[in-house]
Coordinates of C-alpha atoms and ligand atoms in Angstrom, one line a residue:
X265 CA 96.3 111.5 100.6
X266 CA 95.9 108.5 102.7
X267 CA 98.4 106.1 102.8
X268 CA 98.5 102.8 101.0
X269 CA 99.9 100.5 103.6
X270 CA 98.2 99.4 106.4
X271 CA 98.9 101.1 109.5
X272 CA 101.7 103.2 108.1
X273 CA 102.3 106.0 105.0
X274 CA 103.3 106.7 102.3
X275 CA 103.5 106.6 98.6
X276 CA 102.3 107.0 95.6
X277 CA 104.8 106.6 93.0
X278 CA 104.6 108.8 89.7
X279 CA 106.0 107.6 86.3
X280 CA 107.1 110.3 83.8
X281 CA 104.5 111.1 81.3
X282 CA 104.8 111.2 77.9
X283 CA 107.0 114.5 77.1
X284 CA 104.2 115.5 74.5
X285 CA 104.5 119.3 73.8
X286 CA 101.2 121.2 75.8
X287 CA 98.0 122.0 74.7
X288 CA 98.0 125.2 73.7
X289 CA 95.4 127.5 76.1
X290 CA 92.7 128.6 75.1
X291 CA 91.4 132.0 75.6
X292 CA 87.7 132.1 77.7
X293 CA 87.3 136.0 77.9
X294 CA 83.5 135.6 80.0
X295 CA 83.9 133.2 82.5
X296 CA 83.8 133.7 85.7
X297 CA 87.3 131.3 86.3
X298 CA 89.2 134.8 85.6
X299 CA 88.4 135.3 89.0
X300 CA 90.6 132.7 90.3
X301 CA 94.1 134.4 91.4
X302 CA 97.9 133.4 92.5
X303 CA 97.5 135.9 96.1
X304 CA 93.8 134.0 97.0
X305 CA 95.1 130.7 97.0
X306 CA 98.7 132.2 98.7
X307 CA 96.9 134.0 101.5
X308 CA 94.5 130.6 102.3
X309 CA 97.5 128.5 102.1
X310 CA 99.2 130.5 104.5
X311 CA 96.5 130.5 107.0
X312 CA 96.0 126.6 106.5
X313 CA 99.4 125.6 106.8
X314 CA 100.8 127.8 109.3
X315 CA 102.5 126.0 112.3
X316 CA 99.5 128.0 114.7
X317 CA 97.4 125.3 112.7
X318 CA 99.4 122.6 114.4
X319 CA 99.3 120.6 111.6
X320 CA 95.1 120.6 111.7
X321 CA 94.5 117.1 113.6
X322 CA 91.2 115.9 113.3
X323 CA 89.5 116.9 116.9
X324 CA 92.6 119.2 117.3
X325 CA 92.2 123.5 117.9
X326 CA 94.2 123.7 114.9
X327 CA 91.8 121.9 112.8
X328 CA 89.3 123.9 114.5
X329 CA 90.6 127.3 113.5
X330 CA 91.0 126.1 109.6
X331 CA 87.3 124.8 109.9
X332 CA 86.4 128.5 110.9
X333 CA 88.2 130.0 108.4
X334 CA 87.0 127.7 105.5
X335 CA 83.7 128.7 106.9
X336 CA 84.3 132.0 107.1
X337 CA 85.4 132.4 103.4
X338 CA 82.4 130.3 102.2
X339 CA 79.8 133.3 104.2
X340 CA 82.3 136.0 102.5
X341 CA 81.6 134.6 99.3
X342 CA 77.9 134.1 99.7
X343 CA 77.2 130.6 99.7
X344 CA 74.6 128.9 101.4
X345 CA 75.2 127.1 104.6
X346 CA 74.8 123.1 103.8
X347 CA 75.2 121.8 106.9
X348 CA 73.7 120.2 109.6
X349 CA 74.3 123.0 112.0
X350 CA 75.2 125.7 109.8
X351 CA 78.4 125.7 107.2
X352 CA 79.1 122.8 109.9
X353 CA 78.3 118.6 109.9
X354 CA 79.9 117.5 113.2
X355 CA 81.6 114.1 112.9
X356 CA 81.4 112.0 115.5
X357 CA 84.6 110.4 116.4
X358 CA 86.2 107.6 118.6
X359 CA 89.6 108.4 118.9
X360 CA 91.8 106.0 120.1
X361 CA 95.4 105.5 121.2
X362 CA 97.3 102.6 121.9
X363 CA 98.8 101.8 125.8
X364 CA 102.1 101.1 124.0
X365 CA 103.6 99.9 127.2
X366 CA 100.8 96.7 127.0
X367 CA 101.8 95.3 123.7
X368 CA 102.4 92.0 123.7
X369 CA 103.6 89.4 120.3
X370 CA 104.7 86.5 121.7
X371 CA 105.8 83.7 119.3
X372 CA 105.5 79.8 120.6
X373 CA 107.6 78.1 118.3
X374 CA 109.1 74.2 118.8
X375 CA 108.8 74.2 122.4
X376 CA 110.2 77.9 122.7
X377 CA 108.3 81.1 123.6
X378 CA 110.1 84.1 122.1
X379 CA 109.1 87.8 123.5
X380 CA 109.3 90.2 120.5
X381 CA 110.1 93.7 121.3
X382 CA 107.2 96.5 119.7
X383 CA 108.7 98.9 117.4
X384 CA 111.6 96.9 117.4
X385 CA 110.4 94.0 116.1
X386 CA 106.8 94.7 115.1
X387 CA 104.2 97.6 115.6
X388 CA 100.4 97.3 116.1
X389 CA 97.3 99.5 115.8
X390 CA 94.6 99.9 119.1
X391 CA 91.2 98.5 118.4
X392 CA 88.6 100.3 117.6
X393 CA 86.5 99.5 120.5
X394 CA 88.0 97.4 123.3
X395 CA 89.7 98.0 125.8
X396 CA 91.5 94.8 125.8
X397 CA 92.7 92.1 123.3
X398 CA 94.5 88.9 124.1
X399 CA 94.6 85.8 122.0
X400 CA 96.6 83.0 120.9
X401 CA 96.2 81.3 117.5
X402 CA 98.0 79.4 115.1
X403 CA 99.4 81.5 112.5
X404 CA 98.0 80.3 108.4
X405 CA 100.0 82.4 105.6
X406 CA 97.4 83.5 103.1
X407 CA 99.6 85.3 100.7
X408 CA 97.6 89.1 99.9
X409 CA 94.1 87.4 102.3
X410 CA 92.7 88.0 98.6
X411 CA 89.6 85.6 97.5
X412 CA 88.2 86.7 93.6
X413 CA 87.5 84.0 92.1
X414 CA 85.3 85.8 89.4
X415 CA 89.5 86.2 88.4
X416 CA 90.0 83.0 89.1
X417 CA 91.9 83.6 92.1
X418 CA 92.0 82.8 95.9
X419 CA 94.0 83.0 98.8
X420 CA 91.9 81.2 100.6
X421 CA 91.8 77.9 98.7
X422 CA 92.8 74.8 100.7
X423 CA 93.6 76.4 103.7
X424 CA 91.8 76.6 106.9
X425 CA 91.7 80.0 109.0
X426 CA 89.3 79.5 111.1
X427 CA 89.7 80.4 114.4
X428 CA 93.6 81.3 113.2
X429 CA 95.6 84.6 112.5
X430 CA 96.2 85.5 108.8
X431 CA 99.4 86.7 107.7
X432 CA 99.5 88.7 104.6
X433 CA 101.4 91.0 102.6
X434 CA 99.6 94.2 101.8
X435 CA 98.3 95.3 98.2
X436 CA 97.1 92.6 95.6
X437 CA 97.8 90.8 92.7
X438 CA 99.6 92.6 90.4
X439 CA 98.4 90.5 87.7
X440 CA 94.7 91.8 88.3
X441 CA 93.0 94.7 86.4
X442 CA 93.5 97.3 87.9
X443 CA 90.0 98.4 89.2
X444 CA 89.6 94.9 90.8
X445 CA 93.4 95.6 92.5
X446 CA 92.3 98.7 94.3
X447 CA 89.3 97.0 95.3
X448 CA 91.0 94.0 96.8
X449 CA 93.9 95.7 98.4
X450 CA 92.2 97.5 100.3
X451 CA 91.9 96.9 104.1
X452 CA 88.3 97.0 104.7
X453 CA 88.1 94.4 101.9
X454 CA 90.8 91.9 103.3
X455 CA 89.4 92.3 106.9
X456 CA 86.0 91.0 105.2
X457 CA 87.3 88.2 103.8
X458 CA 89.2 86.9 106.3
X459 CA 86.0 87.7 109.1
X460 CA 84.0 85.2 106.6
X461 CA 85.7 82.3 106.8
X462 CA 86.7 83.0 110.4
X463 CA 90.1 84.2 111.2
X464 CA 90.4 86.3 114.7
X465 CA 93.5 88.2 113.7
X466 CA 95.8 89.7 111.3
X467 CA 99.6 89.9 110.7
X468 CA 101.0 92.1 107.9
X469 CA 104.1 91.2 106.0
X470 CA 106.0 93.9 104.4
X471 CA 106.1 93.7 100.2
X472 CA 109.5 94.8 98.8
X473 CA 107.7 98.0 97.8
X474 CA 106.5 98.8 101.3
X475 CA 110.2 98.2 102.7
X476 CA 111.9 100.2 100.1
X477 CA 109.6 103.7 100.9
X478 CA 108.5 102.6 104.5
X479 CA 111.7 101.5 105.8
X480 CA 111.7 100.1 109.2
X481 CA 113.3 103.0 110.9
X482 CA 110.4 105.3 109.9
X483 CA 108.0 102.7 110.9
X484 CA 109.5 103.0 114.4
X485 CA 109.3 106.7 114.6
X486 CA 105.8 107.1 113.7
X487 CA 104.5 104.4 115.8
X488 CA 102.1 105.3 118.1
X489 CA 102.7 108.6 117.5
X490 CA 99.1 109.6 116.3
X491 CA 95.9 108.1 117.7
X492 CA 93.5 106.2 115.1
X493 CA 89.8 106.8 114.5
X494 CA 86.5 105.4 113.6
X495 CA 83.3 107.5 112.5
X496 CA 80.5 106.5 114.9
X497 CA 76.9 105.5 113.3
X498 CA 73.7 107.1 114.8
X499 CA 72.9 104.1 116.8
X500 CA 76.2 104.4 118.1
X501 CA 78.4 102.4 116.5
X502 CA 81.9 102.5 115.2
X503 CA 81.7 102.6 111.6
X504 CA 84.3 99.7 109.7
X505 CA 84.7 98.2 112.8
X506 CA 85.3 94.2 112.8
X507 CA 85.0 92.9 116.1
X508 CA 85.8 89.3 115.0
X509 CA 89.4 90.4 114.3
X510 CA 90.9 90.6 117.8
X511 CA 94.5 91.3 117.5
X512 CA 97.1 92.4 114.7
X513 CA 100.5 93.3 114.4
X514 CA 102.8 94.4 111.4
X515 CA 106.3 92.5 111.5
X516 CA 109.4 93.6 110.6
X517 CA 111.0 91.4 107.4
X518 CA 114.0 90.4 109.4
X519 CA 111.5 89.2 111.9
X520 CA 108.5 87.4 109.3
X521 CA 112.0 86.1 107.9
X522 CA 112.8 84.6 111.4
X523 CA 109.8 83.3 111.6
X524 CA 109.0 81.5 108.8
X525 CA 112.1 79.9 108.8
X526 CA 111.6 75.7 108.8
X527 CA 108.0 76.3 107.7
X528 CA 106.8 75.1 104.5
X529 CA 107.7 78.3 102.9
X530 CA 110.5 80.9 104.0
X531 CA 109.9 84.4 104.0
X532 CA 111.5 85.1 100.5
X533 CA 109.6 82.0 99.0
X534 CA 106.8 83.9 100.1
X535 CA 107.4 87.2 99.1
X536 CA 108.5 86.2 95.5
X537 CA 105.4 84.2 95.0
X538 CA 103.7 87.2 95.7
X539 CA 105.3 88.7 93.3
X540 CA 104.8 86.6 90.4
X541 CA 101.1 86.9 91.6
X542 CA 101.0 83.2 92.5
X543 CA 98.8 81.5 95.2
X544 CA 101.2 80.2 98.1
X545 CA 99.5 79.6 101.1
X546 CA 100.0 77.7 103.8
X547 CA 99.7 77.0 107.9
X548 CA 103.3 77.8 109.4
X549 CA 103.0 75.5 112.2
X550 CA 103.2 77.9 114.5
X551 CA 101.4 79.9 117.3
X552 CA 101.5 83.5 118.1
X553 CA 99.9 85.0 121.3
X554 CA 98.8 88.9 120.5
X555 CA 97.7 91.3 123.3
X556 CA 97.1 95.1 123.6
X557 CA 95.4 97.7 125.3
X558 CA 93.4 100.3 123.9
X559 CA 92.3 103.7 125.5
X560 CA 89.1 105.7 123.9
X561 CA 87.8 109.2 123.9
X562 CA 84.6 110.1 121.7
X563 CA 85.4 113.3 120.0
X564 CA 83.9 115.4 117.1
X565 CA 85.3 117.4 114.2
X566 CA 83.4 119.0 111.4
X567 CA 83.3 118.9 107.7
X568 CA 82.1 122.5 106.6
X569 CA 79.8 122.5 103.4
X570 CA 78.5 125.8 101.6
X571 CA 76.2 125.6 98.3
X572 CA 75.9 127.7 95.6
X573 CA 72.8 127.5 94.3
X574 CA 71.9 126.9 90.7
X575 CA 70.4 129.0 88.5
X576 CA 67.9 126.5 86.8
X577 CA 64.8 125.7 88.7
X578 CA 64.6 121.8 86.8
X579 CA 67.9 121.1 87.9
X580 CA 69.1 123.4 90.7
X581 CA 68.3 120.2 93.5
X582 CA 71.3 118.4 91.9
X583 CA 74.3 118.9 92.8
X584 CA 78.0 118.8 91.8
X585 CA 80.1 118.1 94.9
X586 CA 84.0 119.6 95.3
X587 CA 85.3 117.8 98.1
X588 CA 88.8 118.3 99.9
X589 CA 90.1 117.1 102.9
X590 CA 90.9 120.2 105.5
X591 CA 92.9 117.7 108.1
X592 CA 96.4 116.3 108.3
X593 CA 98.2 114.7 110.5
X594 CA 99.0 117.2 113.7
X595 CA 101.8 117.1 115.8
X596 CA 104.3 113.9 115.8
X597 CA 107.7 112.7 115.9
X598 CA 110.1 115.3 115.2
X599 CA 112.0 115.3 112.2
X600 CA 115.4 117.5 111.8
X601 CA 113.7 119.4 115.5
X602 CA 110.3 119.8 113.4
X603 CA 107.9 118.1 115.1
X604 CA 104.6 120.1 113.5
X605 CA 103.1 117.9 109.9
X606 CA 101.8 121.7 108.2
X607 CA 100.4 119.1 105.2
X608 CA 100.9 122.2 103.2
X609 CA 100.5 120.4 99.6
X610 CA 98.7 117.5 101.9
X611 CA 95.9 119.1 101.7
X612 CA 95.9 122.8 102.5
X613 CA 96.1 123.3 99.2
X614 CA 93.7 121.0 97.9
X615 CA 91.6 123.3 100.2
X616 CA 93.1 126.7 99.1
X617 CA 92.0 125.2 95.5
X618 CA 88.6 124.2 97.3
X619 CA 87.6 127.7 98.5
X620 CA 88.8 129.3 95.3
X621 CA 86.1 127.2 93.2
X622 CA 83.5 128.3 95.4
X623 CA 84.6 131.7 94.2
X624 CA 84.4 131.0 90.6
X625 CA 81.2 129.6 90.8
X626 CA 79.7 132.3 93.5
X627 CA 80.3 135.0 90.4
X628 CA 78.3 132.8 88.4
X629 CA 76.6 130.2 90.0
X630 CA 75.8 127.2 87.0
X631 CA 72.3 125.0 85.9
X632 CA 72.8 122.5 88.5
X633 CA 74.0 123.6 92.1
X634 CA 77.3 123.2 93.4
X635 CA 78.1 121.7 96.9
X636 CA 81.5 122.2 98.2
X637 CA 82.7 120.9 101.1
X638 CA 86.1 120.4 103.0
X639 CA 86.0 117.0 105.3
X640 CA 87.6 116.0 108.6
X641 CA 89.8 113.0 109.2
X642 CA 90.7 111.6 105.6
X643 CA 93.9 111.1 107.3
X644 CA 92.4 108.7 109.8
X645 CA 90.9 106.8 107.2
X646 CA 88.7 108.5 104.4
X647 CA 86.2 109.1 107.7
X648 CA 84.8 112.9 107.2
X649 CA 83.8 111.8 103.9
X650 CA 82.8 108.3 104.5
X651 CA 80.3 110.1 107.2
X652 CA 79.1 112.8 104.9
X653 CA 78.5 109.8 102.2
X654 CA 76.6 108.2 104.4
X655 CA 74.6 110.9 106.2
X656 CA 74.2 113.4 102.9
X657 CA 72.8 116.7 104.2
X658 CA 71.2 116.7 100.2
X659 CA 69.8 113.0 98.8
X660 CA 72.5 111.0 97.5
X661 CA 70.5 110.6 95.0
X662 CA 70.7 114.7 94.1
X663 CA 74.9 114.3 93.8
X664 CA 75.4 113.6 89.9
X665 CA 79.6 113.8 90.3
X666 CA 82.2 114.5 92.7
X667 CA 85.7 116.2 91.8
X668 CA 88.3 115.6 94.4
X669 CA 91.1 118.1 95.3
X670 CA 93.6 116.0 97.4
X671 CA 97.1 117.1 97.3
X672 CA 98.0 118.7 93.8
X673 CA 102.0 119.2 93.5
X674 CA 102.9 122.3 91.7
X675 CA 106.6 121.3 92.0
X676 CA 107.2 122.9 88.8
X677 CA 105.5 124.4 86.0
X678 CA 103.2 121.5 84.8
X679 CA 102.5 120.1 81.3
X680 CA 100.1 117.2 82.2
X681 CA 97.1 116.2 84.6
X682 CA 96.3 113.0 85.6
X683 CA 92.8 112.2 86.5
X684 CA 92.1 109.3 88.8
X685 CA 88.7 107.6 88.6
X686 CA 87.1 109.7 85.0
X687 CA 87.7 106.7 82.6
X688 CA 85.3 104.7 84.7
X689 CA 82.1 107.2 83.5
X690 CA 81.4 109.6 81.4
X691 CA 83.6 112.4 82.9
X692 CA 86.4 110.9 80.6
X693 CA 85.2 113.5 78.0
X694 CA 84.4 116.4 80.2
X695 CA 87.3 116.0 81.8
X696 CA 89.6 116.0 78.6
X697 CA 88.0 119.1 77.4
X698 CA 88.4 121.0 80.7
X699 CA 92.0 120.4 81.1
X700 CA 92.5 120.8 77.7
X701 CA 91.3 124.2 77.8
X702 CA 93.8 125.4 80.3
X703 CA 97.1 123.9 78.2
X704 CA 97.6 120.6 79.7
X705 CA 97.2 117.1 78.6
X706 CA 95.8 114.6 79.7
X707 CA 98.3 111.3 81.0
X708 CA 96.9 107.9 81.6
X709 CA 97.2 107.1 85.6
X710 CA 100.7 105.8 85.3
X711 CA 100.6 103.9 88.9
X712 CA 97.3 101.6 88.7
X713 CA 99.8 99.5 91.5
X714 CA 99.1 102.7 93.7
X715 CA 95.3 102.3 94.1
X716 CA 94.9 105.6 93.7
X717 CA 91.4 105.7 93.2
X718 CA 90.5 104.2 96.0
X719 CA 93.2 106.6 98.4
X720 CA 91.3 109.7 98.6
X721 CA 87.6 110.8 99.4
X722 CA 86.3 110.4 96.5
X723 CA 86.1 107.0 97.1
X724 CA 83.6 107.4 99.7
X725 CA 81.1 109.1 97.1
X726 CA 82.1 105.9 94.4
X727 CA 81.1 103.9 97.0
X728 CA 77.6 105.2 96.8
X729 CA 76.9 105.2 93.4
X730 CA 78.4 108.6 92.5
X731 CA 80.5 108.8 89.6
X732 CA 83.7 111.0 90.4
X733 CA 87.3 112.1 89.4
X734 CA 90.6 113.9 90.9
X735 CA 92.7 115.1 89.0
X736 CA 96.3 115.5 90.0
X737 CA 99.3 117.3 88.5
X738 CA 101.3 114.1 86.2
X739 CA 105.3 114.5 85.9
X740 CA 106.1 116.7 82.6
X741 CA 107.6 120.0 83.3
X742 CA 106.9 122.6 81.0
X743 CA 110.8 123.7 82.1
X744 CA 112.9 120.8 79.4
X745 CA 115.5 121.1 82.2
X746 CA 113.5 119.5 85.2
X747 CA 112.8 116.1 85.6
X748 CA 109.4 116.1 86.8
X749 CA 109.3 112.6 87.9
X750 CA 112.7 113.0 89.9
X751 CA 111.2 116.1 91.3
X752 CA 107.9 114.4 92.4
X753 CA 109.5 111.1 93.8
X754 CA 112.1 113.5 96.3
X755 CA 109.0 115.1 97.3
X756 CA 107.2 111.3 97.9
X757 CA 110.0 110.3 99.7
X758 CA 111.4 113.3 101.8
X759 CA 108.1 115.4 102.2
X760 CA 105.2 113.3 101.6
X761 CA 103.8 113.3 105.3
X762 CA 106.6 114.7 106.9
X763 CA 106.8 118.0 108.5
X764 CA 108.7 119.7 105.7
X765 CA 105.6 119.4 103.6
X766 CA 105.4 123.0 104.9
X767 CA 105.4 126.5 103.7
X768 CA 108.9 126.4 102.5
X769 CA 108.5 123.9 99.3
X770 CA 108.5 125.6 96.1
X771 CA 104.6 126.3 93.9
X772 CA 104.5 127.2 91.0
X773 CA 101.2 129.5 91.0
X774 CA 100.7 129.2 87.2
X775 CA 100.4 125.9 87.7
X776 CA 98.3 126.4 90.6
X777 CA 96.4 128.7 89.2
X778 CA 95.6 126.9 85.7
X779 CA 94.7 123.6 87.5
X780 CA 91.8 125.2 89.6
X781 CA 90.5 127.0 86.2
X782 CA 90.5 123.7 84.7
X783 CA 88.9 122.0 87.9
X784 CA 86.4 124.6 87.8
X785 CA 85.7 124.2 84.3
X786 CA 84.9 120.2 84.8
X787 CA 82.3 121.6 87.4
X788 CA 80.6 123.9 84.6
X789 CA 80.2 121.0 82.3
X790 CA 78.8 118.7 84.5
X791 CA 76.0 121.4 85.6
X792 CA 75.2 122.7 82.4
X793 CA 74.8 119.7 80.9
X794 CA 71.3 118.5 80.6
X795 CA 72.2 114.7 81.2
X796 CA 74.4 113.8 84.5
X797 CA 77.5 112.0 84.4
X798 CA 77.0 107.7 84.4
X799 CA 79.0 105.0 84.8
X800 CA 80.2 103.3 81.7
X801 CA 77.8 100.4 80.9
X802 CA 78.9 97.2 82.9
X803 CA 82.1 99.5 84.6
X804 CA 83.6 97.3 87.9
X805 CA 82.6 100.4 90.2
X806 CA 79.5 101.8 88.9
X807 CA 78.0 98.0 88.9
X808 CA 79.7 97.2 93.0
X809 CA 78.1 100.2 93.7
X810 CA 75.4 100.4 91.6
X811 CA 73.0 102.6 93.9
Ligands
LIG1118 ZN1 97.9 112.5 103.3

């Protein structure tokens, strides 16, 4: 799962479901999803998330070794290589690592030139390119840096940012649907917006919700601590990359509250408007000088795709593509003397899940054909599948649906799924069924503030035209006696990306085991149907990215 905030982690923030009693499941005696088993998906997870894996970074031997083994499993269970070189697609990467020693945030305020202190006071990201940034600009508040004025809503109105930084909060409105929030909050979306009407740098605020589960002393210990990455294009370019933005920094609140102190707006004037999803933007009168340097290294890690080819000659050059992201976040700072981030639930076992598919449908391969494949770097930013969706080793056109497996929590025995991104198409009813058939209901995402949809690698395929869905666990136990919301939030907040998301938290393989039948099953109605999935007529995501 990637995070929501910009240049930081965490969250995702579940709301108990309804407490309805489960479906009850339904026997399938001749399906080939009997062959999905408790000790498979153990032994894979065990492999994946051992510390030897060192916590599979992108470029990393660890991630290496799992892209092997993944490999390895999909030639045991007969599946046709569908990469570029083999089960492999090689990704090439910059990776890039801040000279944290060279940060510079120097506020020039009345006459006065204050020196900020990095991690104390404010952390920054390298650019993606350069090896050096310096500039000086006045600073213009812009509230979330959203402009959507089909919702009759800007930002931007009445201000001037040319040639000036942007501060911001991160996310968006809250008082926008919630397709259109996900789309505007996220950073490659801002970063447009702000290029257009000519801003050269960036400042995030921190919104209550970010300070509450990113609180400034984890912001500090993870700073710097792993390098970023772009994809690079075929003509050699780094893929997302902005050039026009030539400096930002993320400030601490006591720090923004510093700051914006004897401006036209304080901090908390600022914050609260925000809030109430109100307009409030403003030039603070100030100037801030930002400066960095940044060293590269042009890497590659693969994604590893295998086929299983279907069975009906009309329809066996379509595909249904499983996707799940093999990477996670390698080796950082230590936590309780723990320094390796396993990612066991984030996402070896999205991957477990991934290989154990290709199982189900090797024993009885479907109509249409089935691509599954397990990306690189969705860590760094969504960028395995972002390459893959941009050079398909099959036509994009040939992908009817993509079902995403990114960090299910089997915390306890589960009663409900939640599944991100179907009501947008017509997997809403294939979904439904599928999970149905397995004994759990279906909850409505209960976190549209979360963004979910967009969080994952599934996006990457949405953003070529493909309908898709990911389905996670929701938060009613099956057990009356666990709170499954409690449970999931202690995991969010004391797991989620830290290195005791490791072998020692608690599965329940029913639960594990139920969820991949189901997943399986959404992949046999897809490519048995004889019409593909499509976007519900005049739907926000199928008409942005109509293909
Ligand atoms: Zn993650």
């Amino acid at each position: 799962m990637n995070p929501s905030f910009p240049a930081a982690a965490l969250t995702l923030f579940l709301v108990v479901g309804c407490g309805k009693e489960p479906a009850p499941v339904v026997a399938d005696r001749d399906s080939a999803i009997d062959v999905v088993t408790k000790q498979n998906i153990e032994a894979h997870l065990a492999f994946l998330a051992d510390d030897a894996r060192e916590g599979r970074m992108a470029g990393e031997p660890g991630y290496e070794a799992a892209a092997q083994y993944v490999a390895g499993q999909f030639a045991e269970l007969g599946l046709e290589p569908g990469g570029e070189d083999g089960w492999f697609q090689q990704v090439p990467l910059i990776s890039y690592r801040l000279d944290e020693e060279s940060t510079v945030l120097i506020a020039h305020r009345d006459g006065k030139d204050t020196r900020l202190q990095y991690k104390e006071h404010f952390t920054m990201g390298g650019d993606k390119v350069r090896e050096e940034n310096s500039l000086r600009a006045e600073v213009v508040y812009v509230g979330f840096g959203v402009h959507a004025p089909e919702i009759g809503y800007s930002d931007y109105d009445g201000v001037d940012v040319e040639g000036k930084i942007v501060a911001m909060f991160d996310n968006a409105p809250g008082s926008f649907p919630h397709n259109e929030r996900a789309f505007y909050s996220s950073g490659r979306t801002k970063a447009k917006q702000a290029i257009e009407r000519g801003a050269i740098g960036v400042i995030t605020l921190m919104s209550k919700r970010m300070e509450e589960y990113y609180p400034w002393e984890r912001v500090k210990r993870e700073a710097g601590t792993r390098p970023g990455m772009a994809w690079v294009t075929l003509t050699g370019e780094a893929a997302d990359y902005y050039p026009e933005l030539r400096g930002s920094a993320m400030l601490s609140v006591e720090v923004a509250r510093d700051l914006f102190a004897g401006t036209p707006i304080s901090f908390d004037e600022a914050r609260e408007a925000t809030e109430a999803s109100m307009p409030a933007s403003t030039p603070l009168g100030f100037e801030v000088t930002l400066a960095r340097k940044t060293k590269h290294e042009v890497i590659t890690s693969p994604n590893i795709v295998g086929i299983v080819r279907g069975t009906d000659p009309e329809l066996a050059d379509e595909y249904v593509v499983y996707s799940a992201h093999l990477d996670h976040n390698g080796i950082g700072a230590p936590v309780d003397d723990d320094n390796i981030y396993n990612g066991a639930y984030d996402n070896a076992m999205g991957s477990s899940l991934l290989i154990e598919t290709a199982r189900v449908f090797a024993a009885s391969p479907p109509r249409r054909s089935i691509l599954f494949i397990a990306v690189t770097a969705e860590e760094r930013g969504l960028l395995g599948s972002d390459y893959f969706a941009h050079y398909p080793t099959v036509p994009t056109e040939s992908m009817v649906a993509n079902v995403n497996l990114d960090m299910p929590l089997f915390l306890y025995p589960v009663a409900d799924i939640i599944a991100f991104g179907s009501e947008h198409s017509s997997l809403a009813g294939t979904v439904e069924t599928a999970i149905n058939a397995e004994g759990f209901e279906l909850t409505p995402d209960p976190m549209p503030e979360e963004n979910i949809f967009r969080r994952s690698d599934q996006y990457s395929f949405v953003r070529k035209g493909v309908p898709a869905t990911f389905l996670v666990p929701g938060y009613t136990s099956m057990d009356p006696d666990v709170d499954g919301e409690a449970v999931v939030v202690e995991h969010r907040k004391h797991h989620y990306h830290q290195p005791s998301d490791d072998l020692s938290r608690p599965v329940d393989w029913d639960s594990a085991v139920r969820f991949t039948r189901a997943n399986a099953r959404i992949g046999y109605a897809i490519a048995n149907d004889d019409a593909r999935p499509q976007w519900n007529e005049g739907d926000f995501f199928g008409e942005m990215f109509a293909r």
